[in-house]
PDB file of C-alpha atoms in Angstrom:
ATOM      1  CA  UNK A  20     123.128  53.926 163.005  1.00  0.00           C
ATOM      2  CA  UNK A  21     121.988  53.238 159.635  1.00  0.00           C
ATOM      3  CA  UNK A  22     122.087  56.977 158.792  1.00  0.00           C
ATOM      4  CA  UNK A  23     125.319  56.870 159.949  1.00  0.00           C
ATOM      5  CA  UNK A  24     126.959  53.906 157.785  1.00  0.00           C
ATOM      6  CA  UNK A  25     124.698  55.675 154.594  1.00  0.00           C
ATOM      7  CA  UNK A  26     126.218  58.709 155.482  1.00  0.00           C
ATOM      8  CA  UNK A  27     129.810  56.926 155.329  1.00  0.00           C
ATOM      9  CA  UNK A  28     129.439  55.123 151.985  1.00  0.00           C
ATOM     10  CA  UNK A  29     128.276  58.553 150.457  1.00  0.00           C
ATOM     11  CA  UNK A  30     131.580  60.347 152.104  1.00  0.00           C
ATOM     12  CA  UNK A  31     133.596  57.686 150.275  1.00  0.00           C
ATOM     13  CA  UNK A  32     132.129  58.085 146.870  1.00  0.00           C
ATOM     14  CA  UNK A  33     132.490  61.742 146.629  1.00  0.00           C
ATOM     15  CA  UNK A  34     136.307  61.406 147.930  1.00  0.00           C
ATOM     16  CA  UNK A  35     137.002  58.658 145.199  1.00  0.00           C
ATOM     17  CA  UNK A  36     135.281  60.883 142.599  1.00  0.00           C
ATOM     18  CA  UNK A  37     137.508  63.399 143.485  1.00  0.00           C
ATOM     19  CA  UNK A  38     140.743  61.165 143.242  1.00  0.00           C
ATOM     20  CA  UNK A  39     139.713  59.843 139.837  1.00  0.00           C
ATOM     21  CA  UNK A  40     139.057  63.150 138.399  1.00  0.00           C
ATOM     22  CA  UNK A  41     142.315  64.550 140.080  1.00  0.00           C
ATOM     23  CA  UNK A  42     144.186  61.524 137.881  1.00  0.00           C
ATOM     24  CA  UNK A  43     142.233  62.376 134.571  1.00  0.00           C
ATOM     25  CA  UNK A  44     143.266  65.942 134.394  1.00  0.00           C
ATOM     26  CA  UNK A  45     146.889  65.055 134.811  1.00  0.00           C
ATOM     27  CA  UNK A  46     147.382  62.067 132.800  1.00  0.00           C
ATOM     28  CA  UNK A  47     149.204  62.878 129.539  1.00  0.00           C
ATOM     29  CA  UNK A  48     147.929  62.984 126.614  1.00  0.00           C
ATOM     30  CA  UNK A  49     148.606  60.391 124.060  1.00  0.00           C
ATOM     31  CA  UNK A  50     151.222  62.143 121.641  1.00  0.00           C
ATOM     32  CA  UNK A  51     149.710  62.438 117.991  1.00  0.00           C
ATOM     33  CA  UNK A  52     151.033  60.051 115.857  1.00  0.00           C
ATOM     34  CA  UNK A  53     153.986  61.565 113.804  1.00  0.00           C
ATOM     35  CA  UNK A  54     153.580  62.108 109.851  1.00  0.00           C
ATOM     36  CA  UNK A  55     154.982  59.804 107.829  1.00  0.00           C
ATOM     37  CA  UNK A  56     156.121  61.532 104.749  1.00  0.00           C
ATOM     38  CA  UNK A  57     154.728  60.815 101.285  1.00  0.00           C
ATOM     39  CA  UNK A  58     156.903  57.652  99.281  1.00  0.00           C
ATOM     40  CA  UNK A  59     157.282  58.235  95.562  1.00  0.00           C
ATOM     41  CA  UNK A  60     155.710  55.882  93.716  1.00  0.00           C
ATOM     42  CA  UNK A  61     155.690  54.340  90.638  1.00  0.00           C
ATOM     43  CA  UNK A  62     153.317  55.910  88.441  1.00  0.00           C
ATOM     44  CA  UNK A  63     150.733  52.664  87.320  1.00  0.00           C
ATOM     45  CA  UNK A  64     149.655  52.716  83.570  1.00  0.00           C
ATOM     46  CA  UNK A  65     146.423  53.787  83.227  1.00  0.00           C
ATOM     47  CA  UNK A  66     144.498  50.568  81.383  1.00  0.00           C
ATOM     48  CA  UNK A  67     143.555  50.804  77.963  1.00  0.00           C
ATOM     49  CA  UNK A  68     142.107  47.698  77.202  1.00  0.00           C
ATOM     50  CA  UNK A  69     138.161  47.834  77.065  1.00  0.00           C
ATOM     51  CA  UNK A  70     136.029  44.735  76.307  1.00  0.00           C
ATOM     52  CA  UNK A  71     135.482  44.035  72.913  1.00  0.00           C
ATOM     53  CA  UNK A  72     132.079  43.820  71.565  1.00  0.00           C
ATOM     54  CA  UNK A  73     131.038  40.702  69.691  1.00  0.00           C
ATOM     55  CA  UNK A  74     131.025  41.572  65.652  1.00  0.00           C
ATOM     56  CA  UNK A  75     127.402  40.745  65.305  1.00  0.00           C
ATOM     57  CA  UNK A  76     126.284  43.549  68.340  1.00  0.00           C
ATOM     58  CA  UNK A  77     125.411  46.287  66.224  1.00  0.00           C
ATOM     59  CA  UNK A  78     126.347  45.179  63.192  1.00  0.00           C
ATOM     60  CA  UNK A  79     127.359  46.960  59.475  1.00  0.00           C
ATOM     61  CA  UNK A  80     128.196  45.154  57.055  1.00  0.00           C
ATOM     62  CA  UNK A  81     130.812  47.738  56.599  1.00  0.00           C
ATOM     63  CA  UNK A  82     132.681  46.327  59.125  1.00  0.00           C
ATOM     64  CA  UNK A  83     133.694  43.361  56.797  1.00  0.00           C
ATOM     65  CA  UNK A  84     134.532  45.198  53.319  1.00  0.00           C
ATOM     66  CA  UNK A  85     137.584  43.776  53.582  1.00  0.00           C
ATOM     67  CA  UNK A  86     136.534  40.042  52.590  1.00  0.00           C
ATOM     68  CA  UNK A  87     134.144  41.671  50.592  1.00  0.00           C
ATOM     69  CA  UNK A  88     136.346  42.928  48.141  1.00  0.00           C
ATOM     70  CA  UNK A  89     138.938  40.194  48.618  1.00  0.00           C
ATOM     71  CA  UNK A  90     135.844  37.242  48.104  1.00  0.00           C
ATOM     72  CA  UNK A  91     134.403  39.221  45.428  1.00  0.00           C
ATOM     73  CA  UNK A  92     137.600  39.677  43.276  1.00  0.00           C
ATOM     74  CA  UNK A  93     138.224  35.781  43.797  1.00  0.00           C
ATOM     75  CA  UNK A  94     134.568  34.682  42.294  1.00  0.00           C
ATOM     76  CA  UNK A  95     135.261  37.469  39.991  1.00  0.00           C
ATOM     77  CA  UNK A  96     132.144  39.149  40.714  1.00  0.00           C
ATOM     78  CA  UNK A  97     131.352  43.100  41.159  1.00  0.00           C
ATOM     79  CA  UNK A  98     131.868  43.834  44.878  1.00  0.00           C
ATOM     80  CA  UNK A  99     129.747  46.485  45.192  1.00  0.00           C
ATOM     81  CA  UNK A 100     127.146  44.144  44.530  1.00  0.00           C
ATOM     82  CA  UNK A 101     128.199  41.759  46.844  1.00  0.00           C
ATOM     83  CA  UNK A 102     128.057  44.396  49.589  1.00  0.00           C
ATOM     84  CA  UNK A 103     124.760  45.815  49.150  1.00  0.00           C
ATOM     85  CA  UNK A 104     123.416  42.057  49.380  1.00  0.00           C
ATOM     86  CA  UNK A 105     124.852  41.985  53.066  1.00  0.00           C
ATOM     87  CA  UNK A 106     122.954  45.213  53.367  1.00  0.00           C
ATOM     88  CA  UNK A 107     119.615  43.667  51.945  1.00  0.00           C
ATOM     89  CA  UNK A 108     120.056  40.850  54.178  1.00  0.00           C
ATOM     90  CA  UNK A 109     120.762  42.590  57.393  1.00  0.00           C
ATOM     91  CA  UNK A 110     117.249  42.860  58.255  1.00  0.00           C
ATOM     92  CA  UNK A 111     117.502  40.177  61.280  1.00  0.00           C
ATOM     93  CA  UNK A 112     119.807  39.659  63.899  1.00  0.00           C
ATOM     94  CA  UNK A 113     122.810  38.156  63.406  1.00  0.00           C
ATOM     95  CA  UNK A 114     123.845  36.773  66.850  1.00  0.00           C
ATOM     96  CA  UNK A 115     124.683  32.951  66.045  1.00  0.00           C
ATOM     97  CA  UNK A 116     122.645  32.018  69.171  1.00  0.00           C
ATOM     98  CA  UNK A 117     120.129  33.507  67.641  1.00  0.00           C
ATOM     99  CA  UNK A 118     119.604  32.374  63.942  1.00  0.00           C
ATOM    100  CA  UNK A 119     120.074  28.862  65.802  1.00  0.00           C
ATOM    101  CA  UNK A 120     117.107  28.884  67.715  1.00  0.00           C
ATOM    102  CA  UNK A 121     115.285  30.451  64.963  1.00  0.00           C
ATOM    103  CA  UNK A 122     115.998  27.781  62.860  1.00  0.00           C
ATOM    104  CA  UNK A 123     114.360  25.577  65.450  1.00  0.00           C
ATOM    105  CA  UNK A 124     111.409  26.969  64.557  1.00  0.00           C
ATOM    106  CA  UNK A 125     111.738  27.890  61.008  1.00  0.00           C
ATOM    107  CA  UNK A 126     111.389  25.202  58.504  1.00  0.00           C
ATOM    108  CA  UNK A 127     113.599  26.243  56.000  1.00  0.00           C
ATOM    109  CA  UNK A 128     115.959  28.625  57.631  1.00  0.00           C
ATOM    110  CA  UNK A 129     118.791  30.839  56.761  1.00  0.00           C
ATOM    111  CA  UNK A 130     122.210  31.133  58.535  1.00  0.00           C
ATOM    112  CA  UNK A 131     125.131  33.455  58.326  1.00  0.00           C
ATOM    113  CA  UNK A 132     125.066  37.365  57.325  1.00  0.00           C
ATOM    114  CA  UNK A 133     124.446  36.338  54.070  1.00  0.00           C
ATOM    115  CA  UNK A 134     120.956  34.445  55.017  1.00  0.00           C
ATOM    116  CA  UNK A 135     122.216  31.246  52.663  1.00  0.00           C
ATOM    117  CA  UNK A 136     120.412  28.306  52.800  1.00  0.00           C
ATOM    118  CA  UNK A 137     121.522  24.797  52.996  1.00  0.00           C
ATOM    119  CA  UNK A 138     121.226  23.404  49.260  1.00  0.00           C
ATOM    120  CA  UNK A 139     122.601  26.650  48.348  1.00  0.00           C
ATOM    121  CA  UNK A 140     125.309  26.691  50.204  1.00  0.00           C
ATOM    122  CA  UNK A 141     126.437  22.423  50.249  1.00  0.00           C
ATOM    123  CA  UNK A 142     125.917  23.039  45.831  1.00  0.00           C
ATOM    124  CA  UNK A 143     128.233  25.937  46.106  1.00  0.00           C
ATOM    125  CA  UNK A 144     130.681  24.178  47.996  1.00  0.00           C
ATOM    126  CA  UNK A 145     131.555  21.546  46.080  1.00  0.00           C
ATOM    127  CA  UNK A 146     135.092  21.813  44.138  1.00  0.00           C
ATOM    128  CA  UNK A 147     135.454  25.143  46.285  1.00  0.00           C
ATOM    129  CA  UNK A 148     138.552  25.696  49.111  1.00  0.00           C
ATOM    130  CA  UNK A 149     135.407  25.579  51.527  1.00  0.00           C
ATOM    131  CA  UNK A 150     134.219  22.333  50.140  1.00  0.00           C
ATOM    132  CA  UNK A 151     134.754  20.624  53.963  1.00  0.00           C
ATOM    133  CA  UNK A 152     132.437  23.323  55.761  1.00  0.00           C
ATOM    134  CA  UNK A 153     129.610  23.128  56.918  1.00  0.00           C
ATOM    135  CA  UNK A 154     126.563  25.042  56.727  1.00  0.00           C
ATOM    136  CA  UNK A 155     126.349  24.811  59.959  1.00  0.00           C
ATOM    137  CA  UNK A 156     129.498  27.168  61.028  1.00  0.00           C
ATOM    138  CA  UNK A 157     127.745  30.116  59.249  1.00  0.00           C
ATOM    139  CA  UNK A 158     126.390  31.629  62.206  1.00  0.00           C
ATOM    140  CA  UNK A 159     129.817  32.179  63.861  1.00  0.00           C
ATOM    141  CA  UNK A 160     132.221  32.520  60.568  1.00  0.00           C
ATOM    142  CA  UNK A 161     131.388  35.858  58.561  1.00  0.00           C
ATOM    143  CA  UNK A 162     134.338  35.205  56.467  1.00  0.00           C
ATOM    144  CA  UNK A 163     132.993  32.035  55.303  1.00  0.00           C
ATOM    145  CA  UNK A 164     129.396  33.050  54.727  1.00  0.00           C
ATOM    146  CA  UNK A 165     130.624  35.954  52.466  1.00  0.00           C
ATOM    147  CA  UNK A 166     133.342  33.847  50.558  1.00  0.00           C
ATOM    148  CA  UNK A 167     129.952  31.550  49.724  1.00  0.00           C
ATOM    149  CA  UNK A 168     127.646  34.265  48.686  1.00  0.00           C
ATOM    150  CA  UNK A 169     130.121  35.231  46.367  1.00  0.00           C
ATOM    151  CA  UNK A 170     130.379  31.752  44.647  1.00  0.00           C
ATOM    152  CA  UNK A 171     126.991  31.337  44.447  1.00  0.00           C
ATOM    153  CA  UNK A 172     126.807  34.683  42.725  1.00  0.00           C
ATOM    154  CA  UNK A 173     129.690  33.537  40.597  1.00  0.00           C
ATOM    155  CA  UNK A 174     127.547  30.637  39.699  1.00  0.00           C
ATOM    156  CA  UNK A 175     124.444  32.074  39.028  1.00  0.00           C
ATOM    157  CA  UNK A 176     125.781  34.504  36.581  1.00  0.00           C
ATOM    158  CA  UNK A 177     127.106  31.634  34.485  1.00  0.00           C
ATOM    159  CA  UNK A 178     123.657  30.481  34.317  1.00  0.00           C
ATOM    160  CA  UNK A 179     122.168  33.254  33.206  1.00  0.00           C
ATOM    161  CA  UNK A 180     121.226  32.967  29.435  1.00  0.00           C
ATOM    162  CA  UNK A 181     123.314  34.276  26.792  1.00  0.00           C
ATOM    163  CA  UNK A 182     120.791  36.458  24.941  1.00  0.00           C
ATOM    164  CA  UNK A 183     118.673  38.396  27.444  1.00  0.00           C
ATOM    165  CA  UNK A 184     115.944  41.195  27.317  1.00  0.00           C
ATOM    166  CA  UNK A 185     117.111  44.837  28.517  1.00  0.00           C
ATOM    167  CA  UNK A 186     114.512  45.337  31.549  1.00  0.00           C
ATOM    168  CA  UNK A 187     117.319  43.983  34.131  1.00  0.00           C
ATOM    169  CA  UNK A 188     120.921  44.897  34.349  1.00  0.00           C
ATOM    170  CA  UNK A 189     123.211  41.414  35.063  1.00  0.00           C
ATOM    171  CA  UNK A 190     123.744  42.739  38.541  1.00  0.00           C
ATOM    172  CA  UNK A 191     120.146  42.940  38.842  1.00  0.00           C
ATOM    173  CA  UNK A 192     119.296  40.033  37.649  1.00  0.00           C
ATOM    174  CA  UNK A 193     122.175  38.273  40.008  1.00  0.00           C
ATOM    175  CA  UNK A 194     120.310  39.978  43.042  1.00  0.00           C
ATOM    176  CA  UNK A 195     117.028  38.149  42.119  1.00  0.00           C
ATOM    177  CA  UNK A 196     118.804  35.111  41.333  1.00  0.00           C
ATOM    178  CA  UNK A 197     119.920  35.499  44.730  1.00  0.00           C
ATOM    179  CA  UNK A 198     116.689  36.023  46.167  1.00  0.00           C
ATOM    180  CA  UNK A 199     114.468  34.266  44.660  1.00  0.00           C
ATOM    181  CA  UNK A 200     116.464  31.118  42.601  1.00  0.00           C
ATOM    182  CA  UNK A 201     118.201  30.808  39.587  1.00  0.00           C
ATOM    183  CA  UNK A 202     114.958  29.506  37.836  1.00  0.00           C
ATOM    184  CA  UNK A 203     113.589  32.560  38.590  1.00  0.00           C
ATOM    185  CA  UNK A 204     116.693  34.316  37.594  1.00  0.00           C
ATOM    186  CA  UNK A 205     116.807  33.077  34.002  1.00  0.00           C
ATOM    187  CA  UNK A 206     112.965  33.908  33.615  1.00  0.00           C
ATOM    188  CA  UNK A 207     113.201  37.509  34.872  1.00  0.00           C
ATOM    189  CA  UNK A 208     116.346  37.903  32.570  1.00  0.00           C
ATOM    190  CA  UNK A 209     114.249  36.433  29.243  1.00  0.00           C
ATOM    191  CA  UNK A 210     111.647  39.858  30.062  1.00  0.00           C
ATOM    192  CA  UNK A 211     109.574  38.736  32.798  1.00  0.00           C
ATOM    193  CA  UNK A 212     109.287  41.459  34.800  1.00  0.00           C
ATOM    194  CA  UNK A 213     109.647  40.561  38.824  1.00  0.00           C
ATOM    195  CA  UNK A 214     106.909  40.093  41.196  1.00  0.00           C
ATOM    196  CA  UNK A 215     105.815  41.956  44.017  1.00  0.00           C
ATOM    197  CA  UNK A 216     108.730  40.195  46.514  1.00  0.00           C
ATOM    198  CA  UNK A 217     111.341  39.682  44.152  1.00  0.00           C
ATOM    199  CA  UNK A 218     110.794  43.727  43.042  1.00  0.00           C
ATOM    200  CA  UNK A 219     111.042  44.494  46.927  1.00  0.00           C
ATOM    201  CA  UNK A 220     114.495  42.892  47.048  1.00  0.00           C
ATOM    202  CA  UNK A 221     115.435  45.246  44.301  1.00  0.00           C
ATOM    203  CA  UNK A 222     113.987  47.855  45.226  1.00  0.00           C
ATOM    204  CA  UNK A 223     116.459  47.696  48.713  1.00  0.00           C
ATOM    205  CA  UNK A 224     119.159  46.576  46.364  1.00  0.00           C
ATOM    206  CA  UNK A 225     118.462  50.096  45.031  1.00  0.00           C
ATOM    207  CA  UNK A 226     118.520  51.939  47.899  1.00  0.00           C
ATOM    208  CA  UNK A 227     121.630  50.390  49.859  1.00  0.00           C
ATOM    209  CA  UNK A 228     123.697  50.601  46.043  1.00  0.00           C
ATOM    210  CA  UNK A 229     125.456  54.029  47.093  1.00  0.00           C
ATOM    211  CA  UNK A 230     125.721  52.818  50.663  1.00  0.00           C
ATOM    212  CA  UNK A 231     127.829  49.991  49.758  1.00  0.00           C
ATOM    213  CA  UNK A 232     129.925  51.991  47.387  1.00  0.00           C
ATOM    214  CA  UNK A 233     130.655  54.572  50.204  1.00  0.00           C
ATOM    215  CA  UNK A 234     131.698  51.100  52.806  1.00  0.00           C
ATOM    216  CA  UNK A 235     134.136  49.326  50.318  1.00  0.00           C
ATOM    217  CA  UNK A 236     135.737  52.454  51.214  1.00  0.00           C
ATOM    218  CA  UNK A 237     136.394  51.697  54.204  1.00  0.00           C
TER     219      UNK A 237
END
């Protein structure tokens, strides 16, 4: 009996196996779904703009002969000279974030691609159209830290002395002025011949002279 009834349930699978596979071949298939053709489209503009790097990322002081000529023919100073300054002084960075937290650990510290101190620049300001800056926007103005250099070259040529010895040319003797004070200046321009840093700055003076020729070019 129990043979029987197994026997039975095994009859019935095979017999709906058959029915199900019966239905599976016939069925339709499901139709492909029909092309769409292609839309025109408006053609999109392929973007140009790219991110600007900040000025001081790789910086030349080339980039700014522009205000260096303009600044220089102001303060009626030689430009050139102007220029290769920037160059002598572009041995740091110049990211304003930067020369700020340098200055937190320098005691006398520098700002601005020009590397101009405070009394320098506050003294130059004075009777200037920068006389309400600050020292303090150096970092972040380029513009403004050239226009000072220039007056404070402009200023320490008219305190150079009247009769001087022939070791220097003036535009020497306004790069060590620069460097190293306008006491200094007026010494080095009576015959006193530079010392070892003061003759370094020169020396780089020297060798960026034709450079900044070539970038007031630009």
């Amino acid at each position: 009996m129990q043979v029987a009834k197994r026997w039975s349930w095994v009859a019935v699978g095979v017999l709906l196996a058959g029915v199900w596979a019966a239905c599976s071949d016939n069925d339709p298939k499901p139709a492909a779904a029909p092309k769409t053709q292609p839309t025109a489209t408006k053609p999109q503009p392929t973007p140009t703009a790219t991110a600007t790097k900040p000025w001081y990322d790789d910086y030349d002081p080339a980039r700014f002969a522009t205000e260096v000529r303009r600044y220089a023919k102001q303060a009626g100073i030689n430009p050139q000279l102007l220029m290769a300054i920037l160059y002598n002084e572009d041995y740091k960075p110049h990211d304003p974030k930067f020369e700020r937290q340098w200055a937190e650990v320098d005691s006398d510290p520098a700002f601005g691609i020009a590397n101009m101190h405070k009394p320098a620049f506050d003294e130059t300001k004075r009777g200037r159209d920068f006389a309400k800056r600050k020292w303090e926007e150096l970092p972040d103005n380029p513009a403004l830290a050239i226009e000072a250099a220039a007056w404070h070259l402009h200023d320490l040529a008219k305190r150079l002395p009247s009769k001087r010895a022939d070791l220097y040319t003036k535009d020497e003797l306004l790069a060590l002025g620069y460097n190293a004070g306008g006491g200094n200046m007026r010494i080095f321009a009576r015959g006193r011949k530079a010392g070892p840093q003061a003759q370094s700055y020169l020396d780089r003076l020297h060798g960026n002279w034709a450079k900044s020729a070539e970038a007031l070019k630009s």
